[in-house]
Short mmCIF file of C-alpha atoms and ligand atoms in Angstrom, two decimals:
data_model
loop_
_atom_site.label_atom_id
_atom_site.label_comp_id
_atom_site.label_asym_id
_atom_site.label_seq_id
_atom_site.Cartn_x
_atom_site.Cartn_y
_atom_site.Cartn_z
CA UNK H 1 111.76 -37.96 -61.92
CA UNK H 2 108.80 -35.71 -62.27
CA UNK H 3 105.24 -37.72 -61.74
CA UNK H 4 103.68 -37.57 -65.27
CA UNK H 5 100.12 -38.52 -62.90
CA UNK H 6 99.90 -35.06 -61.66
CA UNK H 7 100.49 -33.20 -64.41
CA UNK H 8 97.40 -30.54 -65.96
CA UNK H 9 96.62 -31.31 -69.63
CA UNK H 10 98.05 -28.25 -70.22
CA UNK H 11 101.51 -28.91 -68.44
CA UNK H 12 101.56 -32.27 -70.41
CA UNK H 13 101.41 -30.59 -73.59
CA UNK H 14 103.90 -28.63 -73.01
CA UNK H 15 106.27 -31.44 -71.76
CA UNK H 16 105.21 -33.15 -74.94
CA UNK H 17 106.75 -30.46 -76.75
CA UNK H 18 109.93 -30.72 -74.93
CA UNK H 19 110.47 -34.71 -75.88
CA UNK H 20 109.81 -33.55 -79.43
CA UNK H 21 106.70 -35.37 -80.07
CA UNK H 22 103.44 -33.79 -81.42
CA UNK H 23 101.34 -31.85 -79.32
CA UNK H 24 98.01 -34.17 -79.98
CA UNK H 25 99.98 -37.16 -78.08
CA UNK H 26 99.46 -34.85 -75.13
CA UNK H 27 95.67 -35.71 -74.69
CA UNK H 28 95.85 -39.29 -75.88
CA UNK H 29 98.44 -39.60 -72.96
CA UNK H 30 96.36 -38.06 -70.56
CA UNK H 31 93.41 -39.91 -71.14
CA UNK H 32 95.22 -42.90 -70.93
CA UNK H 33 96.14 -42.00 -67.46
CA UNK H 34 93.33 -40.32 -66.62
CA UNK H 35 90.10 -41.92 -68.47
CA UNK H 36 91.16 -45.48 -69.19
CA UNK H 37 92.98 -45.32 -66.24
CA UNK H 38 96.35 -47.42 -67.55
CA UNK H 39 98.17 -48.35 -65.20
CA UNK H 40 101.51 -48.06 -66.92
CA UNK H 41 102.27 -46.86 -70.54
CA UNK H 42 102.83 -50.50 -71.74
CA UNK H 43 98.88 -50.38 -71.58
CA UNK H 44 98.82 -46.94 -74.15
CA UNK H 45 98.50 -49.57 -77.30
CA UNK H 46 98.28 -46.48 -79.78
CA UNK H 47 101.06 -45.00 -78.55
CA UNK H 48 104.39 -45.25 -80.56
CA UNK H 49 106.54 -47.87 -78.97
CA UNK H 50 109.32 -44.87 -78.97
CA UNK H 51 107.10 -42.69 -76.91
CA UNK H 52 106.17 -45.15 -74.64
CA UNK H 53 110.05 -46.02 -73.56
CA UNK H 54 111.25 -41.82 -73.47
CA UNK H 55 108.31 -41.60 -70.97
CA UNK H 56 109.50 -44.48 -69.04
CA UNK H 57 112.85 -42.59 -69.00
CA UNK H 58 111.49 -39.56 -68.14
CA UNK H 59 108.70 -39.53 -65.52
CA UNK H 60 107.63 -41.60 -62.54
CA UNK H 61 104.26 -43.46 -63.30
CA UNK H 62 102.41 -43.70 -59.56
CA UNK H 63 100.64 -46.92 -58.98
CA UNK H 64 98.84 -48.17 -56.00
CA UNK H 65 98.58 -51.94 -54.92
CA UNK H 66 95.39 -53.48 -52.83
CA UNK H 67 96.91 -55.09 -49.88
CA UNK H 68 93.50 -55.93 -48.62
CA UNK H 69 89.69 -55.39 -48.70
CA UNK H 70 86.71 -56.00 -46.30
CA UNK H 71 83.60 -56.23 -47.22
CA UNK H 72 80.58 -55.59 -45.05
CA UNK H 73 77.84 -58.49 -45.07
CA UNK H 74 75.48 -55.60 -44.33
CA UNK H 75 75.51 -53.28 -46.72
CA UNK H 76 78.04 -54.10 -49.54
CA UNK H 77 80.79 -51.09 -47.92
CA UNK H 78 83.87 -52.06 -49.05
CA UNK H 79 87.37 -51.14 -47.26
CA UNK H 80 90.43 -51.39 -49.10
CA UNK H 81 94.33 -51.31 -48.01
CA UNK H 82 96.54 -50.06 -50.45
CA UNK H 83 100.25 -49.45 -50.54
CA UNK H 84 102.17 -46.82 -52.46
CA UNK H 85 105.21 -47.43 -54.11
CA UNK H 86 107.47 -46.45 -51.01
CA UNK H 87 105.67 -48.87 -49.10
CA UNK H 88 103.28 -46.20 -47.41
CA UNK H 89 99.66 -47.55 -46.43
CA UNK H 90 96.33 -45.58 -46.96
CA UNK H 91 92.81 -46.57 -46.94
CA UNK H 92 89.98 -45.47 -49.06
CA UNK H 93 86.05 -46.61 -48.80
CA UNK H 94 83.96 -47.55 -51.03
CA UNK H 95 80.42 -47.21 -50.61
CA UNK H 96 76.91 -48.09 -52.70
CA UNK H 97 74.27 -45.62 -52.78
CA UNK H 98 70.67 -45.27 -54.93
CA UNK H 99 72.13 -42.53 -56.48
CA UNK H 100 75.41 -43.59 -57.28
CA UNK H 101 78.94 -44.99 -55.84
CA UNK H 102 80.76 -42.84 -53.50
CA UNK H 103 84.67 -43.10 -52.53
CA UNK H 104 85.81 -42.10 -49.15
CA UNK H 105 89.77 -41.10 -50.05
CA UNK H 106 93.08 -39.99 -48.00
CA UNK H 107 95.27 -37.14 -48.21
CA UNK H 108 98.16 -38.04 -46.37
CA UNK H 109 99.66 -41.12 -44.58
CA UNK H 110 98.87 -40.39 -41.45
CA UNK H 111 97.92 -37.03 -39.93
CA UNK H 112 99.31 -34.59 -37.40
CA UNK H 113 96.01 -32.84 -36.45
CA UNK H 114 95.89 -34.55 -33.32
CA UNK H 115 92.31 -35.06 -32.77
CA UNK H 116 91.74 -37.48 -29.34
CA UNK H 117 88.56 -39.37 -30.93
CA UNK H 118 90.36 -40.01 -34.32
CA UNK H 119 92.37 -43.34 -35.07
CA UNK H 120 94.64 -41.81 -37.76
CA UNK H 121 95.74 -39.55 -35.41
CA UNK H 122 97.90 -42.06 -33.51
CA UNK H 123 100.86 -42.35 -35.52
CA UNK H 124 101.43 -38.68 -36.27
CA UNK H 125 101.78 -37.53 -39.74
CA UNK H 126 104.35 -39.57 -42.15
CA UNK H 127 103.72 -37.71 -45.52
CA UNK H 128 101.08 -35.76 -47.44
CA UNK H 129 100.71 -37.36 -50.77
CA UNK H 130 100.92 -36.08 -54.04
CA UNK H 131 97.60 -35.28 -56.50
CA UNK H 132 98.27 -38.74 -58.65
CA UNK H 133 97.96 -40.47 -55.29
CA UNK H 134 94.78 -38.97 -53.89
CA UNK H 135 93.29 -39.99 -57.67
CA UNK H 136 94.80 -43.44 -57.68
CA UNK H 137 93.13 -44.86 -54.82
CA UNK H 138 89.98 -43.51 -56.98
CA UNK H 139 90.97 -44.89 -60.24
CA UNK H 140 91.78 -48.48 -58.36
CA UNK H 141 88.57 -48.50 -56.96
CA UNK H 142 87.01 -47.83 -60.25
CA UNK H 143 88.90 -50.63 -61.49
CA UNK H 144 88.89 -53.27 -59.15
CA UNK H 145 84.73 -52.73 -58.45
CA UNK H 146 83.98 -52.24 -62.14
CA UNK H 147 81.81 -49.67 -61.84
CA UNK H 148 81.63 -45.53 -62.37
CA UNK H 149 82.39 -43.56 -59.28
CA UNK H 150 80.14 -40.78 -59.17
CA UNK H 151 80.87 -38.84 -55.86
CA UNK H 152 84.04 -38.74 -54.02
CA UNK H 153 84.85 -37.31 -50.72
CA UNK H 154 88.05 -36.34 -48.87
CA UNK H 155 87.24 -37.77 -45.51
CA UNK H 156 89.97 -40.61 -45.27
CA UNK H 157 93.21 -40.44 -43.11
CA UNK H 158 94.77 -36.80 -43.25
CA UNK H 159 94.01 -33.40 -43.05
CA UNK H 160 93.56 -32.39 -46.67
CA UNK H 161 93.71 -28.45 -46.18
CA UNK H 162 97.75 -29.28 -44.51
CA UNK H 163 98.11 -30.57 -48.07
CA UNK H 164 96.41 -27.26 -49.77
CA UNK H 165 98.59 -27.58 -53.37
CA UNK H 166 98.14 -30.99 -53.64
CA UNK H 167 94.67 -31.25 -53.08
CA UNK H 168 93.84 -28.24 -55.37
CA UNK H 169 95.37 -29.99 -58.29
CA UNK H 170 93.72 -33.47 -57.57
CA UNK H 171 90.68 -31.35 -57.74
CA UNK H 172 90.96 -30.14 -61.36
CA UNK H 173 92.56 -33.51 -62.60
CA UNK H 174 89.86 -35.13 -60.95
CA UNK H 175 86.93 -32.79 -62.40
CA UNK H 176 88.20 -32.45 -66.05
CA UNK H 177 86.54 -33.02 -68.74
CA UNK H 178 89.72 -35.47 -70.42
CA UNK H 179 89.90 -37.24 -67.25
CA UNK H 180 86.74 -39.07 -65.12
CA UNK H 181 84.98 -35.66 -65.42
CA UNK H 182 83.35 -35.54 -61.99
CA UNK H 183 81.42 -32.68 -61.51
CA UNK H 184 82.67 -30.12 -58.67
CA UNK H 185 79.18 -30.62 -56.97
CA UNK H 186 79.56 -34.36 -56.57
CA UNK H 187 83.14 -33.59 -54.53
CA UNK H 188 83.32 -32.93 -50.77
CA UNK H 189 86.48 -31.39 -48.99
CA UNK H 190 86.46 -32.25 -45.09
CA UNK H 191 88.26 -30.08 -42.68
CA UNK H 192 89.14 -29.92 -39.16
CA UNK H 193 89.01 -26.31 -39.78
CA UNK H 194 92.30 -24.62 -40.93
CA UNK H 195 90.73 -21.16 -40.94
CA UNK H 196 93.38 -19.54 -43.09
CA UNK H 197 93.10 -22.57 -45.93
CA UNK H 198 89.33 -21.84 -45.67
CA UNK H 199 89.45 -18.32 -46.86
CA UNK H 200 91.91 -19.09 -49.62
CA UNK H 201 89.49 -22.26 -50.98
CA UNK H 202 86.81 -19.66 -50.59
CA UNK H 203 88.36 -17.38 -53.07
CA UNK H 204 89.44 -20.09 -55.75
CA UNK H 205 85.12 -20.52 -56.32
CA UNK H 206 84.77 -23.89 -56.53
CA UNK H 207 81.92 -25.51 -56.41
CA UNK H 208 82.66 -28.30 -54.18
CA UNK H 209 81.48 -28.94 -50.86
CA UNK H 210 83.16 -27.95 -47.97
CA UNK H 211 82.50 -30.06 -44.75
CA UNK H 212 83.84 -28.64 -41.52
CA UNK H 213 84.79 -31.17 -38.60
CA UNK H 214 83.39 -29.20 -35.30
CA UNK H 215 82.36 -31.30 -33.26
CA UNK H 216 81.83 -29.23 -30.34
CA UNK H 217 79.82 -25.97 -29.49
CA UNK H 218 82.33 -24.56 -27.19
CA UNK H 219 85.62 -23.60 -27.27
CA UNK H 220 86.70 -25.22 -24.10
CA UNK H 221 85.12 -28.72 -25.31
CA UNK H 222 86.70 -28.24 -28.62
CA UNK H 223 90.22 -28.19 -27.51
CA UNK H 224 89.47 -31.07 -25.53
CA UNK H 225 88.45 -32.83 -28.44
CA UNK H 226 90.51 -31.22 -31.20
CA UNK H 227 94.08 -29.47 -30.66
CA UNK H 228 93.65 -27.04 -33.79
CA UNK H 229 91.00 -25.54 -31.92
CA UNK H 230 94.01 -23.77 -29.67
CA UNK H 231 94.91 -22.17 -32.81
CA UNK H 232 91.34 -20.73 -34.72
CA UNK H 233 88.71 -20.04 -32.44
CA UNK H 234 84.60 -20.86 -33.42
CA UNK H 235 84.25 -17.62 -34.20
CA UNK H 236 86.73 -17.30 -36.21
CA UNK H 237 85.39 -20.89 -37.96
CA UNK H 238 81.96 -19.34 -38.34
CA UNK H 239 83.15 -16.18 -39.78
CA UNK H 240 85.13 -18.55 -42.35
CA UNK H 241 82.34 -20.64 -43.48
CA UNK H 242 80.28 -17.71 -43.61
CA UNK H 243 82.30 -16.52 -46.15
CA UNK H 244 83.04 -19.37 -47.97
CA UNK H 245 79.10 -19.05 -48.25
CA UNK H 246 79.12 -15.85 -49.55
CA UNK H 247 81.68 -16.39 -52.10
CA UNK H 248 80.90 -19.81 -53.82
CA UNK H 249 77.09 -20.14 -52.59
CA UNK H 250 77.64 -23.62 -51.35
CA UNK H 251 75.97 -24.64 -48.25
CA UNK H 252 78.13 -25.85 -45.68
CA UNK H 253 77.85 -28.90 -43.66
CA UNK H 254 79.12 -29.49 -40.21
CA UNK H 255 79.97 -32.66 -38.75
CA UNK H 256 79.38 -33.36 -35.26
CA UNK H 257 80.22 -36.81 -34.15
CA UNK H 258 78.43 -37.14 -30.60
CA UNK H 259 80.73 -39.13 -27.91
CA UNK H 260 79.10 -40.15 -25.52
CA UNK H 261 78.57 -37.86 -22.16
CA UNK H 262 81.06 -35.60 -23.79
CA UNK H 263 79.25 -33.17 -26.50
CA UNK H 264 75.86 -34.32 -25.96
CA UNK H 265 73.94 -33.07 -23.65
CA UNK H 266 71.39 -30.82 -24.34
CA UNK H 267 73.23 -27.25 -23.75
CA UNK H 268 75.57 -28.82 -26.35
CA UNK H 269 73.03 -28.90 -29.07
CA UNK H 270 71.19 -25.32 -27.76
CA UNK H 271 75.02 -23.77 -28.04
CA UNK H 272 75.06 -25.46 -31.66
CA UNK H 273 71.80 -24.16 -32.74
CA UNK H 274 72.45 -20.93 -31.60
CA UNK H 275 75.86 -21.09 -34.05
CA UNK H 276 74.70 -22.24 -36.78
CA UNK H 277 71.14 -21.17 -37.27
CA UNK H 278 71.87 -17.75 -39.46
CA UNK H 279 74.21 -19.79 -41.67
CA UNK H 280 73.03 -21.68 -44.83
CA UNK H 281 74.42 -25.35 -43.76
CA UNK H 282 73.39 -28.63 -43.00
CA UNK H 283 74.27 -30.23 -39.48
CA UNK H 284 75.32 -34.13 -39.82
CA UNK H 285 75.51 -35.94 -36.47
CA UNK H 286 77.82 -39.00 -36.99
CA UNK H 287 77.40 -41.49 -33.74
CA UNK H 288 81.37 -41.39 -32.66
CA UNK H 289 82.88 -44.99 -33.81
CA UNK H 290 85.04 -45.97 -30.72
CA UNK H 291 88.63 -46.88 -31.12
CA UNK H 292 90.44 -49.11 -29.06
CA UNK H 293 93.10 -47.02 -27.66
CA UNK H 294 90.95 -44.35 -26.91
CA UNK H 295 87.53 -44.79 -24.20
CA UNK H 296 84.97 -42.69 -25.87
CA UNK H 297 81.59 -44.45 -26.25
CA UNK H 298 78.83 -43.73 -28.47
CA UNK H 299 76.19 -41.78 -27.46
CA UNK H 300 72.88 -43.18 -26.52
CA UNK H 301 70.45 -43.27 -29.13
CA UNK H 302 67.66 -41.82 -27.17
CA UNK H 303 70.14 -38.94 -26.61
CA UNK H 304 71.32 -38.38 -30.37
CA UNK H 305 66.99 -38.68 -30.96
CA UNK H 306 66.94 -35.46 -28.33
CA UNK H 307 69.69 -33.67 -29.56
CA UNK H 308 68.84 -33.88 -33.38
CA UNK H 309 65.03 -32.55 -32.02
CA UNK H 310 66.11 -29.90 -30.15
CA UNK H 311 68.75 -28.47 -33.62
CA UNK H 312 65.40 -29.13 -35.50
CA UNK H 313 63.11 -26.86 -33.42
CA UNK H 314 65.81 -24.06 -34.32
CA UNK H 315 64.71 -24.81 -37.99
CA UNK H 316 68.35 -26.39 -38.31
CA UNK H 317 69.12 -28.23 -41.33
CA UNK H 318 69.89 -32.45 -39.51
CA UNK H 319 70.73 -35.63 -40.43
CA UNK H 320 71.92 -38.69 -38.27
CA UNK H 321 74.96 -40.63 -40.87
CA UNK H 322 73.98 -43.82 -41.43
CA UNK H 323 76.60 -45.91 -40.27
CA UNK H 324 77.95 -47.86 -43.50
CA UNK H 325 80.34 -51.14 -42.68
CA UNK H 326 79.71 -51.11 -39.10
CA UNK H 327 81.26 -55.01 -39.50
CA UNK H 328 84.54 -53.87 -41.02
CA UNK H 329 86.60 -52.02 -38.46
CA UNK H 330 84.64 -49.09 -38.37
CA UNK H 331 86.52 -45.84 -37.63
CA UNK H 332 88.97 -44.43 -40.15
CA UNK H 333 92.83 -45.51 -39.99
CA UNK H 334 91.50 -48.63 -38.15
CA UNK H 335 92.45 -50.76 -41.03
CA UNK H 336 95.90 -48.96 -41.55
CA UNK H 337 96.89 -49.41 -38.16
CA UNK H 338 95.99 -53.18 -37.45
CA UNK H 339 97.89 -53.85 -40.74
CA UNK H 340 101.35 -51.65 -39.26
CA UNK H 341 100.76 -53.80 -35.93
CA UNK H 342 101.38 -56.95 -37.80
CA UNK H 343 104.20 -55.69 -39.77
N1 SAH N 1 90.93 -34.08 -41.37
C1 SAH N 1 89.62 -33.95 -41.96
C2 SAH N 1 89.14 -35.16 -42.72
C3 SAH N 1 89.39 -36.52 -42.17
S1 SAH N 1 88.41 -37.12 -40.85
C4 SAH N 1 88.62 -33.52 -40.92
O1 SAH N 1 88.99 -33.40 -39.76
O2 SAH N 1 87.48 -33.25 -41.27
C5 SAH N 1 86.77 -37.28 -41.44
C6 SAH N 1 85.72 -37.10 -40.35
O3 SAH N 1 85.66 -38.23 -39.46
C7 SAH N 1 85.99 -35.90 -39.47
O4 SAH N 1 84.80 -35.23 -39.20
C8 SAH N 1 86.54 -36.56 -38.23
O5 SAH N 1 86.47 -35.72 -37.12
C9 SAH N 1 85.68 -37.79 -38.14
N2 SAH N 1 86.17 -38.86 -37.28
C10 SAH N 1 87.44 -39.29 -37.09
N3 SAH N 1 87.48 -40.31 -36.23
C11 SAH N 1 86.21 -40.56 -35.87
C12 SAH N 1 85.61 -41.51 -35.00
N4 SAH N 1 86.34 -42.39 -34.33
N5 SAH N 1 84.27 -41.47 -34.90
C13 SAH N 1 83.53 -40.57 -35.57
N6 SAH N 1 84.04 -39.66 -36.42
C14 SAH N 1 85.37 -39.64 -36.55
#
């Protein structure tokens, strides 16, 4: 059965056609799904009762279930568990800001990028999921919180470029005008830095934000880190962003998550500033959250202090991330996999 969830308004309509039924049913379907956010077409209460049941026939309706949700006592973060219909677990954040609520989301159960730091690495990669998927863990959010999502960012389990098709279509479901109409600029796509992915987002000029996952200055440290770095060099990641640049005008931001006597010492953060200092972007140093079944330890905070200075005095664009839900298993895939382990 075809999932009706991840269909364009456009591909509805003409699916519409093909039961027969008048093309205007197209958009009140789809904003059912996609602005009241039904969660099954018993809900679509001006729908006929006869379109209701061929659709039942015909197409798969995706729903997602909350299996659980932590809440931090320090700044209102809020972690849920969710389960697909196969049984498949992802987890998506959901975080409080002055300017509006943000939702951390995943791309695929699992991931097979490897990277030694990164909890949702540990399993491997079971599936990438499909565009209704990546937007139901948004619309349940929405839902269960009561309130508007505003910004959204692909920064859960997964490595969304490995799930290129999918993710493009969650994008324009996600930022049309019949659906929650989230503007492109509020939207940012995090990658570990799939250089040939990069060039083709470049050239579909969106205007979301790409984040790129380096976390290293050198090539040698990055493979230590980060297996994909075998495969694209930072040159060739630099060249990539800088023309992502050039084609959408978007300012890219790095992530660097600092692990403790690994990548931060200060040639670390000269070999960074010398990288990124011609390129429009926006450095984000994220203290490494340690996993148990890896020993990486945070950096010191007098040494993130030095190595955000010394990026700085290169006129670099920094930030430290505030760490949100510090109390509620921390890293990403944490949750997932302590949920698996009891299973
Ligand atoms: N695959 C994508 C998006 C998912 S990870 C990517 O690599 O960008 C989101 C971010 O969290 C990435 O920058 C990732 O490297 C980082 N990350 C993963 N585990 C972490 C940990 N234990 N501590 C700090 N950052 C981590």
């Amino acid at each position: 059965m075809q999932d009706i969830k991840s269909f364009t308004l456009e591909e509805l309509k003409s699916e519409i056609e093909k039961l027969g039924e008048k093309p205007f049913r197209a958009k009140q379907l789809y904003q059912w799904m996609h602005q009241k956010l039904a969660r099954s077409f018993d809900e679509m209460t001006n729908l006929p009762f006869s379109l209701r049941e061929k659709c039942t026939r015909e197409y798969e309706y995706t729903s997602i279930k909350e299996v659980k949700m932590q809440e931090s006592a320090i700044d209102g973060t809020r972690k849920y568990l969710f389960e697909l219909k196969d049984g498949s677990l992802v987890e998506s954040v959901w975080m409080k800001y002055k300017h509006g609520n943000s939702v951390c989301i995943s791309s695929q159960v699992g991931c097979r990028m490897g990277c030694a730091f990164c909890a949702s690495a540990i399993g491997g990669l079971e599936r990438s999921l499909t565009p209704s998927e990546m937007l139901d863990q948004i619309y349940a959010v929405t839902l269960l919180t009561g309130e508007r999502v505003s910004n959204v960012v692909v920064m859960g389990t997964g490595e969304p470029l490995d799930n290129y098709d999918a993710l493009l279509r969650f994008i324009r479901l996600l930022t049309d005008e019949n659906g929650l109409h989230i503007s492109q600029r509020n939207l940012t796509v995090s990658t570990c830095g799939l250089v040939p992915q990069m060039l083709k987002l470049a050239d579909e000029q969106l205007q979301i934000t790409l984040a790129l996952s380096l976390h290293a200055s050198s090539d040698e440290k990055r493979k230590e880190l980060m297996p994909v770095a075998n495969k694209y060099s930072i040159a060739e990641l630099m060249e990539a962003c800088r023309y992502y640049f050039e084609k959408t005008k978007r300012r890219i931001t790095f992530e660097y998550s600092l692990v403790g006597g690994v990548n931060d010492r200060p040639e670390d953060a000269e070999r960074l500033a010398e990288l990124t200092k011609d390129l429009n972007c926006h450095v984000n140093l994220i203290p490494v959250n340690p996993i148990k079944e890896r020993d990486f330890v945070q950096s010191k905070g007098a040494e993130i202090a030095s190595f955000k200075n010394k990026l700085e005095k290169n006129g670099i664009n920094v930030t430290i991330r505030r760490e949100m839900g510090r109390d509620i298993d921390g890293a990403c895939g944490q949750l997932r996999r302590r949920q698996k382990a009891l299973q």
